[in-house]
PDB file of C-alpha atoms in Angstrom:
ATOM      1  CA  MET A1354     118.338  87.434 168.410  1.00  0.00           C
ATOM      2  CA  ILE A1355     121.582  88.901 169.677  1.00  0.00           C
ATOM      3  CA  ASP A1356     120.646  89.846 173.220  1.00  0.00           C
ATOM      4  CA  SER A1357     121.600  93.266 174.532  1.00  0.00           C
ATOM      5  CA  GLN A1358     122.140  91.762 178.016  1.00  0.00           C
ATOM      6  CA  ASP A1359     125.668  90.450 177.642  1.00  0.00           C
ATOM      7  CA  ASN A1360     127.788  88.209 179.821  1.00  0.00           C
ATOM      8  CA  TYR A1361     130.437  90.732 180.834  1.00  0.00           C
ATOM      9  CA  GLU A1362     132.346  88.186 182.931  1.00  0.00           C
ATOM     10  CA  SER A1363     133.178  86.247 179.758  1.00  0.00           C
ATOM     11  CA  GLY A1364     134.693  89.365 178.230  1.00  0.00           C
ATOM     12  CA  SER A1365     132.361  89.206 175.243  1.00  0.00           C
ATOM     13  CA  PRO A1366     131.595  92.451 173.387  1.00  0.00           C
ATOM     14  CA  ASN A1367     128.195  93.993 174.059  1.00  0.00           C
ATOM     15  CA  ILE A1368     125.647  94.597 171.319  1.00  0.00           C
ATOM     16  CA  ARG A1369     126.368  98.330 171.120  1.00  0.00           C
ATOM     17  CA  GLU A1370     130.078  97.707 170.544  1.00  0.00           C
ATOM     18  CA  ILE A1371     129.287  95.169 167.817  1.00  0.00           C
ATOM     19  CA  ALA A1372     126.865  97.577 166.146  1.00  0.00           C
ATOM     20  CA  GLN A1373     129.503 100.328 166.185  1.00  0.00           C
ATOM     21  CA  ASP A1374     132.045  97.921 164.677  1.00  0.00           C
ATOM     22  CA  PHE A1375     129.641  97.083 161.863  1.00  0.00           C
ATOM     23  CA  ARG A1376     129.006 100.721 161.050  1.00  0.00           C
ATOM     24  CA  ARG A1377     132.600 101.882 161.370  1.00  0.00           C
ATOM     25  CA  LEU A1378     134.272  98.980 159.562  1.00  0.00           C
ATOM     26  CA  GLY A1379     131.492  98.869 156.983  1.00  0.00           C
ATOM     27  CA  TRP A1380     132.212 102.460 155.971  1.00  0.00           C
ATOM     28  CA  VAL A1381     135.989 101.990 156.125  1.00  0.00           C
ATOM     29  CA  GLY A1382     135.780  98.884 153.945  1.00  0.00           C
ATOM     30  CA  PHE A1383     133.389 100.546 151.508  1.00  0.00           C
ATOM     31  CA  TRP A1384     135.543 103.625 150.920  1.00  0.00           C
ATOM     32  CA  ILE A1385     138.843 101.744 150.723  1.00  0.00           C
ATOM     33  CA  GLN A1386     137.331  99.248 148.281  1.00  0.00           C
ATOM     34  CA  SER A1387     135.862 102.120 146.266  1.00  0.00           C
ATOM     35  CA  LEU A1388     139.238 103.857 145.987  1.00  0.00           C
ATOM     36  CA  LEU A1389     141.093 100.666 145.106  1.00  0.00           C
ATOM     37  CA  GLY A1390     138.342  99.479 142.781  1.00  0.00           C
ATOM     38  CA  ILE A1391     138.131 102.552 140.550  1.00  0.00           C
ATOM     39  CA  ILE A1392     140.884 101.417 138.154  1.00  0.00           C
ATOM     40  CA  PRO A1393     139.871  97.728 137.851  1.00  0.00           C
ATOM     41  CA  ILE A1394     136.149  98.493 137.517  1.00  0.00           C
ATOM     42  CA  PHE A1395     136.617 101.044 134.745  1.00  0.00           C
ATOM     43  CA  LEU A1396     139.197  98.842 133.002  1.00  0.00           C
ATOM     44  CA  LEU A1397     136.944  95.786 133.137  1.00  0.00           C
ATOM     45  CA  ILE A1398     133.972  97.773 131.862  1.00  0.00           C
ATOM     46  CA  PHE A1399     136.171  99.163 129.078  1.00  0.00           C
ATOM     47  CA  VAL A1400     137.466  95.725 128.059  1.00  0.00           C
ATOM     48  CA  LEU A1401     134.292  93.684 128.551  1.00  0.00           C
ATOM     49  CA  PHE A1402     131.626  96.052 127.274  1.00  0.00           C
ATOM     50  CA  LEU A1403     133.239  98.655 125.033  1.00  0.00           C
ATOM     51  CA  ARG A1404     135.353  96.077 123.196  1.00  0.00           C
ATOM     52  CA  PRO A1405     138.446  98.196 122.501  1.00  0.00           C
ATOM     53  CA  SER A1406     140.637  97.420 119.533  1.00  0.00           C
ATOM     54  CA  VAL A1407     143.683  95.623 120.893  1.00  0.00           C
ATOM     55  CA  PRO A1408     146.474  93.782 119.146  1.00  0.00           C
ATOM     56  CA  SER A1409     145.795  90.190 118.178  1.00  0.00           C
ATOM     57  CA  ASN A1410     148.478  88.965 120.530  1.00  0.00           C
ATOM     58  CA  ALA A1411     146.678  90.730 123.420  1.00  0.00           C
ATOM     59  CA  GLN A1412     143.212  89.349 122.763  1.00  0.00           C
ATOM     60  CA  ASN A1413     141.618  87.699 125.770  1.00  0.00           C
ATOM     61  CA  SER A1414     140.542  84.092 125.698  1.00  0.00           C
ATOM     62  CA  ALA A1415     136.950  83.101 126.421  1.00  0.00           C
ATOM     63  CA  LEU A1416     137.991  81.940 129.894  1.00  0.00           C
ATOM     64  CA  ASP A1417     139.638  85.303 130.624  1.00  0.00           C
ATOM     65  CA  ILE A1418     136.425  87.083 129.613  1.00  0.00           C
ATOM     66  CA  VAL A1419     134.291  84.862 131.869  1.00  0.00           C
ATOM     67  CA  LEU A1420     136.705  85.411 134.758  1.00  0.00           C
ATOM     68  CA  GLY A1421     136.673  89.137 134.002  1.00  0.00           C
ATOM     69  CA  TYR A1422     132.888  89.274 134.338  1.00  0.00           C
ATOM     70  CA  ALA A1423     133.040  87.253 137.569  1.00  0.00           C
ATOM     71  CA  CYS A1424     135.727  89.563 138.954  1.00  0.00           C
ATOM     72  CA  LEU A1425     133.748  92.680 138.018  1.00  0.00           C
ATOM     73  CA  PHE A1426     130.513  91.491 139.590  1.00  0.00           C
ATOM     74  CA  ALA A1427     132.300  90.165 142.698  1.00  0.00           C
ATOM     75  CA  LEU A1428     134.124  93.464 143.239  1.00  0.00           C
ATOM     76  CA  ILE A1429     130.953  95.537 142.858  1.00  0.00           C
ATOM     77  CA  PHE A1430     129.027  93.162 145.117  1.00  0.00           C
ATOM     78  CA  THR A1431     131.665  93.241 147.884  1.00  0.00           C
ATOM     79  CA  MET A1432     131.670  97.041 147.819  1.00  0.00           C
ATOM     80  CA  TYR A1433     127.873  96.970 148.176  1.00  0.00           C
ATOM     81  CA  TRP A1434     128.143  94.338 150.920  1.00  0.00           C
ATOM     82  CA  CYS A1435     130.483  96.507 152.991  1.00  0.00           C
ATOM     83  CA  PHE A1436     127.816  99.201 152.759  1.00  0.00           C
ATOM     84  CA  GLN A1437     125.271  96.620 153.931  1.00  0.00           C
ATOM     85  CA  TYR A1438     127.342  96.084 157.069  1.00  0.00           C
ATOM     86  CA  THR A1439     126.604  99.692 158.022  1.00  0.00           C
ATOM     87  CA  ARG A1440     122.867  98.945 157.678  1.00  0.00           C
ATOM     88  CA  ILE A1441     123.232  95.826 159.807  1.00  0.00           C
ATOM     89  CA  GLY A1442     124.984  97.920 162.441  1.00  0.00           C
ATOM     90  CA  SER A1443     122.019 100.313 162.551  1.00  0.00           C
ATOM     91  CA  LYS A1444     119.570  97.414 162.894  1.00  0.00           C
ATOM     92  CA  LEU A1445     121.590  95.878 165.730  1.00  0.00           C
ATOM     93  CA  GLU A1446     121.087  99.021 167.800  1.00  0.00           C
ATOM     94  CA  ASP A1447     117.312  98.932 167.301  1.00  0.00           C
ATOM     95  CA  PRO A1448     115.687  96.228 169.491  1.00  0.00           C
ATOM     96  CA  ASN A1449     112.677  96.149 167.150  1.00  0.00           C
ATOM     97  CA  GLN A1450     114.770  95.445 164.032  1.00  0.00           C
ATOM     98  CA  ARG A1451     117.667  93.505 165.547  1.00  0.00           C
ATOM     99  CA  PRO A1452     118.402  90.446 163.371  1.00  0.00           C
ATOM    100  CA  ALA A1453     119.105  86.990 164.762  1.00  0.00           C
ATOM    101  CA  LYS A1454     122.736  86.085 165.412  1.00  0.00           C
ATOM    102  CA  ALA A1455     122.534  83.295 162.821  1.00  0.00           C
ATOM    103  CA  GLU A1456     121.308  85.789 160.207  1.00  0.00           C
ATOM    104  CA  VAL A1457     124.198  88.163 160.904  1.00  0.00           C
ATOM    105  CA  ILE A1458     126.735  85.340 160.726  1.00  0.00           C
ATOM    106  CA  HIS A1459     125.198  84.173 157.430  1.00  0.00           C
ATOM    107  CA  ALA A1460     125.581  87.681 155.980  1.00  0.00           C
ATOM    108  CA  LEU A1461     129.227  87.777 157.061  1.00  0.00           C
ATOM    109  CA  TRP A1462     129.985  84.369 155.547  1.00  0.00           C
ATOM    110  CA  LEU A1463     128.365  85.457 152.311  1.00  0.00           C
ATOM    111  CA  GLY A1464     130.716  88.442 152.222  1.00  0.00           C
ATOM    112  CA  ILE A1465     133.722  86.186 152.870  1.00  0.00           C
ATOM    113  CA  VAL A1466     132.734  83.732 150.121  1.00  0.00           C
ATOM    114  CA  ILE A1467     132.163  86.458 147.519  1.00  0.00           C
ATOM    115  CA  ASN A1468     135.515  88.030 148.370  1.00  0.00           C
ATOM    116  CA  LEU A1469     137.158  84.619 147.961  1.00  0.00           C
ATOM    117  CA  VAL A1470     135.469  84.143 144.590  1.00  0.00           C
ATOM    118  CA  GLY A1471     136.609  87.564 143.413  1.00  0.00           C
ATOM    119  CA  MET A1472     140.175  87.012 144.609  1.00  0.00           C
ATOM    120  CA  SER A1473     140.307  83.575 142.981  1.00  0.00           C
ATOM    121  CA  CYS A1474     139.191  85.050 139.656  1.00  0.00           C
ATOM    122  CA  ILE A1475     141.840  87.774 139.914  1.00  0.00           C
ATOM    123  CA  ILE A1476     144.561  85.214 140.630  1.00  0.00           C
ATOM    124  CA  LEU A1477     143.523  83.065 137.662  1.00  0.00           C
ATOM    125  CA  ILE A1478     143.488  86.109 135.365  1.00  0.00           C
ATOM    126  CA  GLY A1479     146.880  87.068 136.751  1.00  0.00           C
ATOM    127  CA  PHE A1480     148.291  83.630 135.963  1.00  0.00           C
ATOM    128  CA  SER A1481     147.067  83.998 132.390  1.00  0.00           C
ATOM    129  CA  ILE A1482     148.342  87.540 131.797  1.00  0.00           C
ATOM    130  CA  VAL A1483     151.690  87.209 133.577  1.00  0.00           C
ATOM    131  CA  GLY A1484     152.250  83.782 132.031  1.00  0.00           C
ATOM    132  CA  THR A1485     151.603  85.193 128.556  1.00  0.00           C
ATOM    133  CA  LEU A1486     154.004  88.099 129.119  1.00  0.00           C
ATOM    134  CA  LEU A1487     156.658  85.760 130.512  1.00  0.00           C
ATOM    135  CA  TYR A1488     156.307  83.500 127.472  1.00  0.00           C
ATOM    136  CA  ARG A1489     156.793  86.475 125.148  1.00  0.00           C
ATOM    137  CA  LEU A1490     159.913  87.552 127.013  1.00  0.00           C
ATOM    138  CA  LEU A1491     161.379  84.055 127.031  1.00  0.00           C
ATOM    139  CA  THR A1492     160.803  83.698 123.288  1.00  0.00           C
ATOM    140  CA  LEU A1493     162.615  86.934 122.394  1.00  0.00           C
ATOM    141  CA  PRO A1494     165.283  86.383 119.759  1.00  0.00           C
ATOM    142  CA  PRO A1495     168.880  86.315 121.040  1.00  0.00           C
ATOM    143  CA  GLY A1496     170.228  89.780 121.760  1.00  0.00           C
ATOM    144  CA  ALA A1497     166.793  91.415 122.010  1.00  0.00           C
ATOM    145  CA  SER A1498     166.622  93.617 125.102  1.00  0.00           C
ATOM    146  CA  LYS A1499     163.885  96.160 124.480  1.00  0.00           C
ATOM    147  CA  MET A1500     160.517  95.467 126.055  1.00  0.00           C
ATOM    148  CA  PHE A1501     158.890  98.467 124.421  1.00  0.00           C
ATOM    149  CA  SER A1502     158.988  99.302 120.703  1.00  0.00           C
ATOM    150  CA  PRO A1503     157.908 102.919 120.119  1.00  0.00           C
ATOM    151  CA  ILE A1504     157.359 103.821 116.475  1.00  0.00           C
ATOM    152  CA  ALA A1505     159.979 106.333 115.328  1.00  0.00           C
ATOM    153  CA  GLY A1506     158.728 109.923 115.377  1.00  0.00           C
ATOM    154  CA  THR A1507     155.557 109.145 117.350  1.00  0.00           C
ATOM    155  CA  THR A1508     154.430 108.422 120.882  1.00  0.00           C
ATOM    156  CA  VAL A1509     152.392 105.420 119.760  1.00  0.00           C
ATOM    157  CA  PHE A1510     153.685 102.013 120.693  1.00  0.00           C
ATOM    158  CA  ASP A1511     154.058  99.342 118.090  1.00  0.00           C
ATOM    159  CA  PRO A1512     151.155  96.837 118.283  1.00  0.00           C
ATOM    160  CA  GLY A1513     153.762  94.085 118.208  1.00  0.00           C
ATOM    161  CA  SER A1514     155.444  95.238 121.415  1.00  0.00           C
ATOM    162  CA  ILE A1515     156.313  92.545 123.891  1.00  0.00           C
ATOM    163  CA  VAL A1516     154.884  94.600 126.761  1.00  0.00           C
ATOM    164  CA  THR A1517     152.450  97.428 126.077  1.00  0.00           C
ATOM    165  CA  PRO A1518     151.138 100.192 128.351  1.00  0.00           C
ATOM    166  CA  PHE A1519     147.778  98.382 128.308  1.00  0.00           C
ATOM    167  CA  ASN A1520     149.478  95.306 129.818  1.00  0.00           C
ATOM    168  CA  MET A1521     150.907  97.384 132.645  1.00  0.00           C
ATOM    169  CA  VAL A1522     147.558  99.073 133.357  1.00  0.00           C
ATOM    170  CA  THR A1523     145.957  95.623 133.482  1.00  0.00           C
ATOM    171  CA  ILE A1524     148.511  94.374 136.003  1.00  0.00           C
ATOM    172  CA  GLN A1525     148.011  97.489 138.141  1.00  0.00           C
ATOM    173  CA  ALA A1526     144.241  96.939 138.006  1.00  0.00           C
ATOM    174  CA  MET A1527     144.688  93.338 139.154  1.00  0.00           C
ATOM    175  CA  VAL A1528     146.805  94.437 142.127  1.00  0.00           C
ATOM    176  CA  ASN A1529     144.193  97.066 143.065  1.00  0.00           C
ATOM    177  CA  ALA A1530     141.329  94.592 142.751  1.00  0.00           C
ATOM    178  CA  MET A1531     143.151  92.022 144.867  1.00  0.00           C
ATOM    179  CA  GLY A1532     143.777  94.676 147.520  1.00  0.00           C
ATOM    180  CA  ALA A1533     140.093  95.622 147.487  1.00  0.00           C
ATOM    181  CA  GLU A1534     139.010  92.001 147.913  1.00  0.00           C
ATOM    182  CA  LEU A1535     141.549  91.552 150.712  1.00  0.00           C
ATOM    183  CA  VAL A1536     140.118  94.573 152.540  1.00  0.00           C
ATOM    184  CA  GLY A1537     136.588  93.202 152.164  1.00  0.00           C
ATOM    185  CA  MET A1538     137.660  89.816 153.493  1.00  0.00           C
ATOM    186  CA  ALA A1539     139.517  91.352 156.443  1.00  0.00           C
ATOM    187  CA  VAL A1540     136.460  93.412 157.402  1.00  0.00           C
ATOM    188  CA  SER A1541     134.160  90.383 157.172  1.00  0.00           C
ATOM    189  CA  LEU A1542     136.493  88.127 159.172  1.00  0.00           C
ATOM    190  CA  TRP A1543     136.971  90.716 161.915  1.00  0.00           C
ATOM    191  CA  LEU A1544     133.231  91.294 162.247  1.00  0.00           C
ATOM    192  CA  LEU A1545     132.631  87.528 162.237  1.00  0.00           C
ATOM    193  CA  SER A1546     135.064  87.112 165.121  1.00  0.00           C
ATOM    194  CA  ARG A1547     133.272  89.875 167.042  1.00  0.00           C
ATOM    195  CA  VAL A1548     129.814  88.378 166.505  1.00  0.00           C
ATOM    196  CA  SER A1549     131.018  84.840 167.243  1.00  0.00           C
ATOM    197  CA  SER A1550     132.600  85.953 170.539  1.00  0.00           C
ATOM    198  CA  HIS A1551     129.321  87.560 171.647  1.00  0.00           C
ATOM    199  CA  GLN A1552     127.688  85.552 174.440  1.00  0.00           C
ATOM    200  CA  SER A1553     124.012  86.177 175.174  1.00  0.00           C
ATOM    201  CA  LYS A1554     122.397  85.421 178.499  1.00  0.00           C
ATOM    202  CA  SER A1555     119.815  82.670 178.291  1.00  0.00           C
TER     203      SER A1555
END
């Protein structure tokens, strides 16, 4: 267990400080991830489960769909895991429920790994989407300069547009999701450094 009698001469944080860090950073990470994750979560649910009608040139490949599911589950899990840090903080302050140091470190590493998985999926999806858009732009006929092709007399964009509003929303969602995963990773790494620097008296 993480002992409450700390070696103050070593400058290590005491158990109360670590518990407060878990609660405070857990809530900060949870709310920031929630705010950043609203757009990507709803977009992924919309694309993966509601199956919207999109142009044929915007259809996702099977790999993109698999990565989309992985990204969705990873983002939801990391938000939940930041909330779990607040529960761990409460347990650390209770001598009767205080988990072992190895158990706390394992929980933190799990959070880091899931954030890495989510970020990796986002990057791979980004490569696919941005690469596709770049290919379309590079294959424009000579003299073509318009990225958007609104249909005359309407506010509806032509399904054959090089870049559609849906593409831009997708890119924004990827940036938000990457920011959310980065926040989750930063919280986990900071807490890991705090727990690792804790020295218990034998």
